[in-house]
PDB file of C-alpha atoms in Angstrom:
ATOM      1  CA  MET E 653       0.000   0.000   0.000  1.00 47.00           C
ATOM      2  CA  SER E 654       1.477   3.349  -1.007  1.00 50.00           C
ATOM      3  CA  LEU E 655       1.890   6.169   1.494  1.00 51.00           C
ATOM      4  CA  ALA E 656      -0.649   8.240  -0.442  1.00 51.00           C
ATOM      5  CA  LEU E 657      -3.274   5.485  -0.403  1.00 50.00           C
ATOM      6  CA  ARG E 658      -2.730   4.808   3.296  1.00 53.00           C
ATOM      7  CA  ALA E 659      -3.126   8.515   4.082  1.00 54.00           C
ATOM      8  CA  GLN E 660      -6.276   8.650   1.956  1.00 50.00           C
ATOM      9  CA  LEU E 661      -7.841   5.681   3.738  1.00 58.00           C
ATOM     10  CA  LEU E 662      -7.047   7.109   7.160  1.00 54.00           C
ATOM     11  CA  LEU E 663      -8.511  10.499   6.208  1.00 52.00           C
ATOM     12  CA  PHE E 664     -11.673   8.691   5.147  1.00 45.00           C
ATOM     13  CA  LEU E 665     -11.732   6.887   8.488  1.00 48.00           C
ATOM     14  CA  ILE E 666     -11.521  10.139  10.443  1.00 45.00           C
ATOM     15  CA  SER E 667     -14.015  12.048   8.319  1.00 44.00           C
ATOM     16  CA  LEU E 668     -16.595   9.252   8.364  1.00 41.00           C
ATOM     17  CA  SER E 669     -16.492   8.443  12.062  1.00 41.00           C
ATOM     18  CA  SER E 670     -19.608  10.553  12.728  1.00 39.00           C
ATOM     19  CA  ARG E 671     -21.354  10.511   9.342  1.00 42.00           C
ATOM     20  CA  MET E 672     -24.158   8.056   8.615  1.00 48.00           C
ATOM     21  CA  GLY E 673     -24.139   7.733   4.864  1.00 55.00           C
ATOM     22  CA  LEU E 674     -22.273   6.619   1.761  1.00 60.00           C
ATOM     23  CA  SER E 675     -22.165   9.656  -0.484  1.00 54.00           C
ATOM     24  CA  ARG E 676     -18.849   9.032  -2.216  1.00 66.00           C
ATOM     25  CA  CYS E 677     -17.734   6.269  -4.515  1.00 80.00           C
ATOM     26  CA  LEU E 678     -14.892   5.299  -2.141  1.00 80.00           C
ATOM     27  CA  ASP E 679     -15.631   5.374   1.572  1.00 86.00           C
ATOM     28  CA  MET E 680     -14.389   3.884   4.814  1.00 87.00           C
ATOM     29  CA  LEU E 681     -16.578   2.994   7.795  1.00 91.00           C
ATOM     30  CA  ALA E 682     -15.491   2.385  11.373  1.00 90.00           C
ATOM     31  CA  THR E 683     -18.790   2.571  13.275  1.00 91.00           C
ATOM     32  CA  ASP E 684     -21.923   0.468  13.675  1.00 93.00           C
ATOM     33  CA  GLY E 685     -25.115   1.706  12.079  1.00 94.00           C
ATOM     34  CA  PHE E 686     -27.214   1.942   8.934  1.00 95.00           C
ATOM     35  CA  PHE E 687     -25.565   3.564   5.916  1.00 93.00           C
ATOM     36  CA  THR E 688     -27.548   4.526   2.819  1.00 92.00           C
ATOM     37  CA  PHE E 689     -26.107   5.080  -0.649  1.00 92.00           C
ATOM     38  CA  VAL E 690     -28.088   6.998  -3.276  1.00 91.00           C
ATOM     39  CA  ALA E 691     -26.538   7.429  -6.725  1.00 90.00           C
ATOM     40  CA  SER E 692     -26.683  10.891  -8.284  1.00 88.00           C
ATOM     41  CA  ARG E 693     -25.104   9.595 -11.502  1.00 89.00           C
ATOM     42  CA  PRO E 694     -23.753   6.288 -12.857  1.00 89.00           C
ATOM     43  CA  GLN E 695     -21.098   4.846 -10.531  1.00 88.00           C
ATOM     44  CA  LEU E 696     -19.162   2.046 -12.192  1.00 88.00           C
ATOM     45  CA  ALA E 697     -16.422   1.156  -9.697  1.00 88.00           C
ATOM     46  CA  CYS E 698     -17.272   1.953  -6.070  1.00 92.00           C
ATOM     47  CA  ALA E 699     -16.275   0.444  -2.736  1.00 93.00           C
ATOM     48  CA  ALA E 700     -16.662   0.901   1.004  1.00 93.00           C
ATOM     49  CA  PHE E 701     -14.022  -0.456   3.377  1.00 94.00           C
ATOM     50  CA  ILE E 702     -15.229  -1.460   6.852  1.00 96.00           C
ATOM     51  CA  ILE E 703     -12.867  -1.841   9.812  1.00 95.00           C
ATOM     52  CA  ALA E 704     -13.501  -2.845  13.432  1.00 96.00           C
ATOM     53  CA  GLU E 705     -11.398  -3.293  16.548  1.00 95.00           C
ATOM     54  CA  PRO E 706      -8.907  -6.205  16.484  1.00 95.00           C
ATOM     55  CA  SER E 707     -11.122  -8.350  18.752  1.00 95.00           C
ATOM     56  CA  GLU E 708     -14.233  -7.908  16.582  1.00 97.00           C
ATOM     57  CA  VAL E 709     -15.713  -9.342  13.398  1.00 98.00           C
ATOM     58  CA  ILE E 710     -18.196  -7.561  11.141  1.00 98.00           C
ATOM     59  CA  SER E 711     -21.765  -8.455  10.198  1.00 97.00           C
ATOM     60  CA  LEU E 712     -23.156  -6.839   7.029  1.00 97.00           C
ATOM     61  CA  GLU E 713     -26.758  -6.844   5.814  1.00 95.00           C
ATOM     62  CA  LEU E 714     -28.288  -5.212   2.738  1.00 95.00           C
ATOM     63  CA  SER E 715     -31.828  -3.810   2.661  1.00 93.00           C
ATOM     64  CA  ASP E 716     -33.971  -1.390   0.618  1.00 93.00           C
ATOM     65  CA  VAL E 717     -31.986  -2.317  -2.483  1.00 94.00           C
ATOM     66  CA  SER E 718     -33.007  -0.666  -5.742  1.00 94.00           C
ATOM     67  CA  ILE E 719     -30.604  -1.666  -8.520  1.00 95.00           C
ATOM     68  CA  ASP E 720     -30.993  -3.346 -11.918  1.00 94.00           C
ATOM     69  CA  CYS E 721     -29.015  -6.583 -11.931  1.00 94.00           C
ATOM     70  CA  SER E 722     -30.114  -7.346 -15.504  1.00 93.00           C
ATOM     71  CA  ALA E 723     -28.498  -4.095 -16.694  1.00 94.00           C
ATOM     72  CA  GLY E 724     -25.119  -4.969 -15.191  1.00 94.00           C
ATOM     73  CA  ASP E 725     -25.568  -3.432 -11.739  1.00 95.00           C
ATOM     74  CA  PHE E 726     -24.131  -5.418  -8.841  1.00 95.00           C
ATOM     75  CA  ILE E 727     -23.434  -5.289  -5.113  1.00 95.00           C
ATOM     76  CA  LYS E 728     -20.885  -7.693  -3.657  1.00 95.00           C
ATOM     77  CA  MET E 729     -19.661  -8.125  -0.100  1.00 96.00           C
ATOM     78  CA  PHE E 730     -16.194  -9.520   0.566  1.00 97.00           C
ATOM     79  CA  ASP E 731     -14.740 -11.227   3.633  1.00 97.00           C
ATOM     80  CA  GLY E 732     -11.588  -9.100   3.896  1.00 97.00           C
ATOM     81  CA  TRP E 733     -10.132  -6.230   1.872  1.00 96.00           C
ATOM     82  CA  VAL E 734      -9.061  -5.975  -1.763  1.00 93.00           C
ATOM     83  CA  LEU E 735      -6.552  -3.213  -2.530  1.00 88.00           C
ATOM     84  CA  LYS E 736      -4.904  -2.859  -5.943  1.00 85.00           C
ATOM     85  CA  GLY E 737      -5.681  -6.488  -6.720  1.00 88.00           C
ATOM     86  CA  GLU E 738      -4.174  -7.801  -3.469  1.00 93.00           C
ATOM     87  CA  LYS E 739      -6.343  -9.470  -0.849  1.00 95.00           C
ATOM     88  CA  PHE E 740      -6.168  -9.395   2.933  1.00 96.00           C
ATOM     89  CA  PRO E 741      -6.157 -11.948   4.407  1.00 96.00           C
ATOM     90  CA  SER E 742      -4.261 -13.786   1.705  1.00 95.00           C
ATOM     91  CA  SER E 743      -5.622 -17.043   0.339  1.00 92.00           C
ATOM     92  CA  ARG E 744      -3.022 -19.028   2.279  1.00 91.00           C
ATOM     93  CA  ASP E 745      -4.097 -17.443   5.589  1.00 93.00           C
ATOM     94  CA  HIS E 746      -7.895 -17.475   5.177  1.00 94.00           C
ATOM     95  CA  GLN E 747      -9.799 -20.641   6.050  1.00 91.00           C
ATOM     96  CA  LEU E 748     -12.362 -20.248   3.248  1.00 94.00           C
ATOM     97  CA  PRO E 749     -11.676 -20.688  -0.471  1.00 94.00           C
ATOM     98  CA  LEU E 750     -11.723 -17.406  -2.351  1.00 94.00           C
ATOM     99  CA  HIS E 751     -15.111 -17.894  -4.053  1.00 92.00           C
ATOM    100  CA  GLN E 752     -16.813 -18.448  -0.677  1.00 93.00           C
ATOM    101  CA  ARG E 753     -15.561 -15.100   0.610  1.00 95.00           C
ATOM    102  CA  TYR E 754     -17.804 -13.224  -1.855  1.00 94.00           C
ATOM    103  CA  THR E 755     -21.528 -12.630  -1.292  1.00 94.00           C
ATOM    104  CA  ASP E 756     -23.224 -11.446  -4.495  1.00 94.00           C
ATOM    105  CA  TYR E 757     -26.581  -9.706  -4.045  1.00 94.00           C
ATOM    106  CA  CYS E 758     -27.624 -10.330  -7.647  1.00 92.00           C
ATOM    107  CA  SER E 759     -26.931 -14.062  -7.320  1.00 88.00           C
ATOM    108  CA  SER E 760     -28.691 -14.454  -3.976  1.00 74.00           C
ATOM    109  CA  PRO E 761     -32.108 -16.167  -4.054  1.00 61.00           C
ATOM    110  CA  ALA E 762     -33.259 -14.194  -0.996  1.00 63.00           C
ATOM    111  CA  PRO E 763     -34.437 -10.572  -1.279  1.00 58.00           C
ATOM    112  CA  GLY E 764     -31.654  -9.427   1.075  1.00 62.00           C
ATOM    113  CA  SER E 765     -28.043 -10.491   1.516  1.00 87.00           C
ATOM    114  CA  THR E 766     -25.963 -10.931   4.648  1.00 92.00           C
ATOM    115  CA  SER E 767     -22.276 -11.531   5.197  1.00 94.00           C
ATOM    116  CA  ARG E 768     -20.090 -12.062   8.246  1.00 96.00           C
ATOM    117  CA  SER E 769     -16.365 -11.467   8.166  1.00 97.00           C
ATOM    118  CA  SER E 770     -13.758 -13.804   9.633  1.00 97.00           C
ATOM    119  CA  GLN E 771     -11.629 -10.890  10.890  1.00 97.00           C
ATOM    120  CA  ASN E 772     -11.887  -7.175  11.716  1.00 97.00           C
ATOM    121  CA  VAL E 773     -12.085  -5.961   8.103  1.00 97.00           C
ATOM    122  CA  ALA E 774     -14.663  -6.415   5.355  1.00 97.00           C
ATOM    123  CA  MET E 775     -15.732  -4.508   2.267  1.00 96.00           C
ATOM    124  CA  ILE E 776     -18.561  -3.951  -0.146  1.00 96.00           C
ATOM    125  CA  PHE E 777     -18.121  -2.989  -3.780  1.00 92.00           C
ATOM    126  CA  PHE E 778     -20.813  -2.072  -6.244  1.00 94.00           C
ATOM    127  CA  ARG E 779     -21.707  -0.763  -9.704  1.00 94.00           C
ATOM    128  CA  VAL E 780     -24.876   1.113 -10.636  1.00 94.00           C
ATOM    129  CA  HIS E 781     -25.805   2.624 -13.989  1.00 94.00           C
ATOM    130  CA  SER E 782     -28.936   4.633 -13.189  1.00 92.00           C
ATOM    131  CA  PRO E 783     -29.283   7.759 -11.043  1.00 90.00           C
ATOM    132  CA  ASP E 784     -31.373   7.221  -7.902  1.00 88.00           C
ATOM    133  CA  SER E 785     -30.193   3.620  -7.557  1.00 93.00           C
ATOM    134  CA  ARG E 786     -29.881   2.988  -3.845  1.00 93.00           C
ATOM    135  CA  PHE E 787     -29.314   0.543  -1.015  1.00 94.00           C
ATOM    136  CA  THR E 788     -28.894   0.526   2.761  1.00 94.00           C
ATOM    137  CA  LEU E 789     -26.065  -1.310   4.495  1.00 95.00           C
ATOM    138  CA  ALA E 790     -26.371  -2.360   8.142  1.00 96.00           C
ATOM    139  CA  VAL E 791     -23.001  -2.702   9.889  1.00 97.00           C
ATOM    140  CA  LYS E 792     -22.769  -4.531  13.207  1.00 97.00           C
ATOM    141  CA  LYS E 793     -19.633  -5.508  15.109  1.00 97.00           C
ATOM    142  CA  LEU E 794     -19.450  -8.769  17.063  1.00 97.00           C
ATOM    143  CA  HIS E 795     -16.952 -10.012  19.652  1.00 97.00           C
ATOM    144  CA  ASN E 796     -14.322 -12.471  18.442  1.00 95.00           C
ATOM    145  CA  PRO E 797     -12.762 -14.559  21.274  1.00 92.00           C
ATOM    146  CA  PHE E 798      -9.778 -15.669  19.147  1.00 90.00           C
ATOM    147  CA  PRO E 799      -8.890 -12.837  16.734  1.00 95.00           C
ATOM    148  CA  CYS E 800      -6.974 -13.915  13.653  1.00 95.00           C
ATOM    149  CA  ASN E 801      -5.811 -11.914  10.624  1.00 97.00           C
ATOM    150  CA  ILE E 802      -6.098  -8.392  11.989  1.00 97.00           C
ATOM    151  CA  MET E 803      -5.601  -5.042  10.283  1.00 96.00           C
ATOM    152  CA  SER E 804      -4.438  -2.488  12.859  1.00 94.00           C
ATOM    153  CA  GLN E 805      -6.011   0.972  12.875  1.00 88.00           C
ATOM    154  CA  SER E 806      -3.157   2.403  14.924  1.00 90.00           C
ATOM    155  CA  PRO E 807       0.609   2.777  14.319  1.00 91.00           C
ATOM    156  CA  GLU E 808       1.354   1.841  17.920  1.00 94.00           C
ATOM    157  CA  GLY E 809       0.009  -0.547  20.513  1.00 95.00           C
ATOM    158  CA  SER E 810       0.276  -4.115  21.753  1.00 96.00           C
ATOM    159  CA  PHE E 811      -1.508  -7.360  20.986  1.00 96.00           C
ATOM    160  CA  THR E 812      -1.578 -11.090  21.738  1.00 96.00           C
ATOM    161  CA  MET E 813      -2.501 -13.711  19.139  1.00 95.00           C
ATOM    162  CA  VAL E 814      -3.531 -17.191  20.301  1.00 94.00           C
ATOM    163  CA  ILE E 815      -4.206 -20.228  18.105  1.00 93.00           C
ATOM    164  CA  PRO E 816      -5.755 -23.013  20.238  1.00 91.00           C
ATOM    165  CA  HIS E 817      -5.144 -26.428  18.633  1.00 90.00           C
ATOM    166  CA  GLN E 818      -6.071 -25.223  15.146  1.00 91.00           C
ATOM    167  CA  ARG E 819      -4.179 -25.768  11.909  1.00 91.00           C
ATOM    168  CA  ARG E 820      -4.204 -22.214  10.582  1.00 91.00           C
ATOM    169  CA  ASN E 821      -2.147 -19.069  10.073  1.00 93.00           C
ATOM    170  CA  CYS E 822      -2.886 -15.706  11.694  1.00 96.00           C
ATOM    171  CA  SER E 823      -1.424 -12.347  10.670  1.00 96.00           C
ATOM    172  CA  PHE E 824      -1.414  -8.977  12.405  1.00 97.00           C
ATOM    173  CA  SER E 825      -0.921  -6.286   9.765  1.00 96.00           C
ATOM    174  CA  ILE E 826       0.280  -2.755  10.582  1.00 95.00           C
ATOM    175  CA  ILE E 827       0.133  -0.388   7.591  1.00 90.00           C
ATOM    176  CA  TYR E 828       3.089   1.652   8.802  1.00 90.00           C
ATOM    177  CA  PRO E 829       6.867   1.249   9.106  1.00 91.00           C
ATOM    178  CA  VAL E 830       7.285   0.192  12.732  1.00 94.00           C
ATOM    179  CA  GLU E 831       9.534  -1.304  15.354  1.00 94.00           C
ATOM    180  CA  ILE E 832       8.124  -4.608  16.599  1.00 94.00           C
ATOM    181  CA  ARG E 833       9.053  -6.013  20.008  1.00 93.00           C
ATOM    182  CA  LEU E 834       8.148  -9.619  20.722  1.00 93.00           C
ATOM    183  CA  THR E 835       7.563  -9.857  24.480  1.00 92.00           C
ATOM    184  CA  GLU E 836       6.354 -13.460  24.726  1.00 90.00           C
ATOM    185  CA  LEU E 837       6.302 -16.449  22.406  1.00 91.00           C
ATOM    186  CA  SER E 838       4.928 -19.826  23.441  1.00 90.00           C
ATOM    187  CA  LEU E 839       5.124 -22.623  20.872  1.00 88.00           C
ATOM    188  CA  GLY E 840       4.210 -26.228  21.581  1.00 76.00           C
ATOM    189  CA  GLN E 841       7.286 -27.635  19.873  1.00 52.00           C
ATOM    190  CA  ALA E 842      10.157 -25.529  21.144  1.00 44.00           C
ATOM    191  CA  LYS E 843      13.621 -25.944  19.693  1.00 42.00           C
ATOM    192  CA  SER E 844      16.907 -24.141  19.992  1.00 40.00           C
ATOM    193  CA  ASN E 845      17.112 -21.242  17.563  1.00 42.00           C
ATOM    194  CA  GLU E 846      17.674 -17.519  17.350  1.00 44.00           C
ATOM    195  CA  LEU E 847      16.067 -14.553  15.651  1.00 46.00           C
ATOM    196  CA  SER E 848      17.546 -15.039  12.210  1.00 43.00           C
ATOM    197  CA  PRO E 849      17.220 -12.412   9.458  1.00 42.00           C
ATOM    198  CA  GLN E 850      15.996 -14.147   6.325  1.00 41.00           C
ATOM    199  CA  ARG E 851      18.427 -12.178   4.189  1.00 37.00           C
ATOM    200  CA  GLN E 852      21.136 -14.565   5.389  1.00 35.00           C
ATOM    201  CA  VAL E 853      19.199 -17.709   6.402  1.00 35.00           C
ATOM    202  CA  TRP E 854      16.509 -18.669   3.894  1.00 36.00           C
ATOM    203  CA  SER E 855      15.736 -22.124   5.333  1.00 52.00           C
ATOM    204  CA  GLY E 856      14.409 -20.551   8.543  1.00 64.00           C
ATOM    205  CA  CYS E 857      11.708 -22.188  10.658  1.00 79.00           C
ATOM    206  CA  SER E 858       9.147 -23.088   7.992  1.00 71.00           C
ATOM    207  CA  GLY E 859       9.825 -26.806   8.369  1.00 73.00           C
ATOM    208  CA  SER E 860       8.924 -26.813  12.063  1.00 78.00           C
ATOM    209  CA  GLY E 861       5.166 -26.369  11.526  1.00 84.00           C
ATOM    210  CA  ASP E 862       4.855 -23.938  14.458  1.00 90.00           C
ATOM    211  CA  TYR E 863       6.628 -20.599  14.218  1.00 92.00           C
ATOM    212  CA  VAL E 864       6.351 -16.815  14.025  1.00 93.00           C
ATOM    213  CA  GLU E 865       7.634 -14.766  11.128  1.00 92.00           C
ATOM    214  CA  LEU E 866       7.996 -11.038  10.583  1.00 93.00           C
ATOM    215  CA  LEU E 867       7.151  -9.732   7.109  1.00 94.00           C
ATOM    216  CA  GLY E 868       7.536  -6.411   5.327  1.00 93.00           C
ATOM    217  CA  GLY E 869       6.206  -5.075   2.039  1.00 91.00           C
ATOM    218  CA  ASN E 870       4.269  -2.409   0.172  1.00 87.00           C
ATOM    219  CA  GLY E 871       0.987  -4.315  -0.315  1.00 89.00           C
ATOM    220  CA  VAL E 872      -1.537  -6.144   1.886  1.00 92.00           C
ATOM    221  CA  ASP E 873      -1.139  -9.732   0.614  1.00 94.00           C
ATOM    222  CA  THR E 874       1.157 -11.498   3.086  1.00 94.00           C
ATOM    223  CA  SER E 875       2.023 -14.189   0.523  1.00 93.00           C
ATOM    224  CA  GLN E 876       3.732 -11.502  -1.580  1.00 92.00           C
ATOM    225  CA  MET E 877       5.617  -9.825   1.254  1.00 93.00           C
ATOM    226  CA  PHE E 878       9.309  -9.995   2.080  1.00 90.00           C
ATOM    227  CA  PRO E 879      10.263 -12.435   4.910  1.00 89.00           C
ATOM    228  CA  VAL E 880      12.316 -10.460   7.419  1.00 89.00           C
ATOM    229  CA  ALA E 881      12.880 -12.926  10.283  1.00 87.00           C
ATOM    230  CA  ASP E 882      11.404 -15.995  11.934  1.00 88.00           C
ATOM    231  CA  LEU E 883      11.386 -17.699  15.319  1.00 87.00           C
ATOM    232  CA  CYS E 884      10.505 -21.276  16.201  1.00 83.00           C
ATOM    233  CA  PHE E 885      11.432 -21.403  19.874  1.00 78.00           C
ATOM    234  CA  SER E 886       9.625 -20.242  23.003  1.00 74.00           C
ATOM    235  CA  LEU E 887      10.668 -16.812  24.199  1.00 70.00           C
ATOM    236  CA  SER E 888      10.100 -14.992  27.481  1.00 68.00           C
ATOM    237  CA  GLY E 889      12.417 -12.013  26.935  1.00 67.00           C
ATOM    238  CA  LEU E 890      12.457  -9.191  24.411  1.00 71.00           C
ATOM    239  CA  ALA E 891      13.298  -9.610  20.747  1.00 80.00           C
ATOM    240  CA  GLN E 892      12.868  -6.561  18.548  1.00 86.00           C
ATOM    241  CA  MET E 893      13.266  -5.494  14.946  1.00 89.00           C
ATOM    242  CA  LYS E 894      12.648  -2.351  12.901  1.00 90.00           C
ATOM    243  CA  ILE E 895      10.829  -2.872   9.600  1.00 91.00           C
ATOM    244  CA  GLY E 896      10.994   0.148   7.304  1.00 88.00           C
ATOM    245  CA  CYS E 897       8.158  -0.853   4.958  1.00 89.00           C
ATOM    246  CA  ASP E 898       4.685   0.484   4.190  1.00 88.00           C
ATOM    247  CA  ASN E 899       3.218  -2.664   5.760  1.00 92.00           C
ATOM    248  CA  SER E 900       4.699  -4.633   8.674  1.00 94.00           C
ATOM    249  CA  VAL E 901       3.267  -8.006   9.689  1.00 96.00           C
ATOM    250  CA  VAL E 902       3.550 -10.461  12.578  1.00 96.00           C
ATOM    251  CA  ARG E 903       2.437 -13.878  11.287  1.00 96.00           C
ATOM    252  CA  LEU E 904       1.816 -16.905  13.524  1.00 95.00           C
ATOM    253  CA  VAL E 905       1.803 -20.320  11.827  1.00 93.00           C
ATOM    254  CA  SER E 906       0.314 -23.272  13.713  1.00 92.00           C
ATOM    255  CA  SER E 907       0.298 -27.001  12.958  1.00 90.00           C
ATOM    256  CA  GLY E 908      -2.831 -27.538  15.071  1.00 90.00           C
ATOM    257  CA  ASN E 909      -1.057 -29.807  17.546  1.00 90.00           C
ATOM    258  CA  TYR E 910      -0.487 -27.187  20.232  1.00 90.00           C
ATOM    259  CA  ILE E 911      -1.736 -23.961  21.768  1.00 91.00           C
ATOM    260  CA  ASN E 912       0.505 -21.284  20.245  1.00 93.00           C
ATOM    261  CA  ARG E 913       0.704 -17.734  21.532  1.00 93.00           C
ATOM    262  CA  VAL E 914       2.656 -14.592  20.640  1.00 94.00           C
ATOM    263  CA  SER E 915       2.578 -11.202  22.390  1.00 95.00           C
ATOM    264  CA  PHE E 916       4.166  -8.098  20.910  1.00 95.00           C
ATOM    265  CA  GLN E 917       4.346  -4.316  21.023  1.00 96.00           C
ATOM    266  CA  TYR E 918       4.786  -1.965  18.072  1.00 96.00           C
ATOM    267  CA  ARG E 919       5.523   1.707  17.503  1.00 96.00           C
ATOM    268  CA  LEU E 920       5.814   4.007  14.500  1.00 94.00           C
ATOM    269  CA  LEU E 921       9.365   4.620  13.301  1.00 92.00           C
ATOM    270  CA  GLU E 922      10.576   8.192  13.585  1.00 88.00           C
ATOM    271  CA  HIS E 923      11.421  10.038  10.377  1.00 82.00           C
ATOM    272  CA  ASN E 924      15.164   9.698  10.974  1.00 83.00           C
ATOM    273  CA  GLU E 925      14.736   5.919  11.395  1.00 78.00           C
ATOM    274  CA  LEU E 926      13.179   5.431   7.954  1.00 77.00           C
ATOM    275  CA  PRO E 927      15.336   3.968   5.173  1.00 67.00           C
ATOM    276  CA  LYS E 928      16.681   6.131   2.379  1.00 65.00           C
ATOM    277  CA  THR E 929      15.577   4.745  -0.978  1.00 54.00           C
ATOM    278  CA  ARG E 930      18.523   4.392  -3.340  1.00 45.00           C
ATOM    279  CA  GLU E 931      16.871   2.303  -6.033  1.00 47.00           C
ATOM    280  CA  ASN E 932      13.359   1.300  -6.996  1.00 44.00           C
ATOM    281  CA  SER E 933      13.494  -2.085  -5.285  1.00 46.00           C
ATOM    282  CA  LEU E 934      11.852  -3.667  -2.258  1.00 45.00           C
ATOM    283  CA  ASP E 935      15.193  -4.713  -0.770  1.00 47.00           C
ATOM    284  CA  ASN E 936      16.358  -1.109  -0.611  1.00 47.00           C
ATOM    285  CA  PHE E 937      13.006   0.330   0.468  1.00 49.00           C
ATOM    286  CA  CYS E 938      12.458  -2.091   3.342  1.00 67.00           C
ATOM    287  CA  SER E 939      15.323  -1.771   5.782  1.00 61.00           C
ATOM    288  CA  VAL E 940      15.706  -4.183   8.686  1.00 56.00           C
ATOM    289  CA  GLU E 941      17.476  -3.585  11.982  1.00 60.00           C
TER     290      GLU E 941
END
């Protein structure tokens, strides 16, 4: 995600925090409520991004829909976010196949459509050709006892991810260059290792089945991000690393045989800590310390 796009999304988040409506073709919602869109002209590529707290999932429901599906209009809800063709969570981290993450109003046999996200972000995208086309979107946030695949709203904070005897991967994505401090790591199959930058050690911990990796990149798809470091041993002290990328990720991989847990803190890098770009390459843009 580019700096300009991230700034644009955050400005949307601030400006929409108290407004109950979808009047623009690209919006961002962070509150519960009913949001109504009314087209004043044809809108051919529109979207609304919804974000909740890390420990919440999102329920979406459409009502009062007036569009013409036969003329090419559509409304689709997506379990996650799509930005510049990249999806969060990535297909390798989400438990559902990609086609099951879409809910298409025009293909639904019921008069209304509902969708429930698996994480704290969801989105709706739509196309309408006629003025006065409209719909209402109900947004409700629900508690999630085991958050997985989180998009952080803040450039600083702390979090704990727990995977209880489940074969799955969970990512915590921070759309800022940050310093990450791992304060606790409990893996069922501990082995002797050390925090090893992947620039030198490419074999890493991936063969262990239970590990944590730090990723950096400029998009939101973790499968296309740069592996910075990994750990596959239990840790009770501090391990820290600065990731000078647009997006910084803590990713917990679990075999399902154990209860795995990682706790961490993160803070925004100061301007003088950011890397100086020498060439147009990810290696030079994303510095690691």
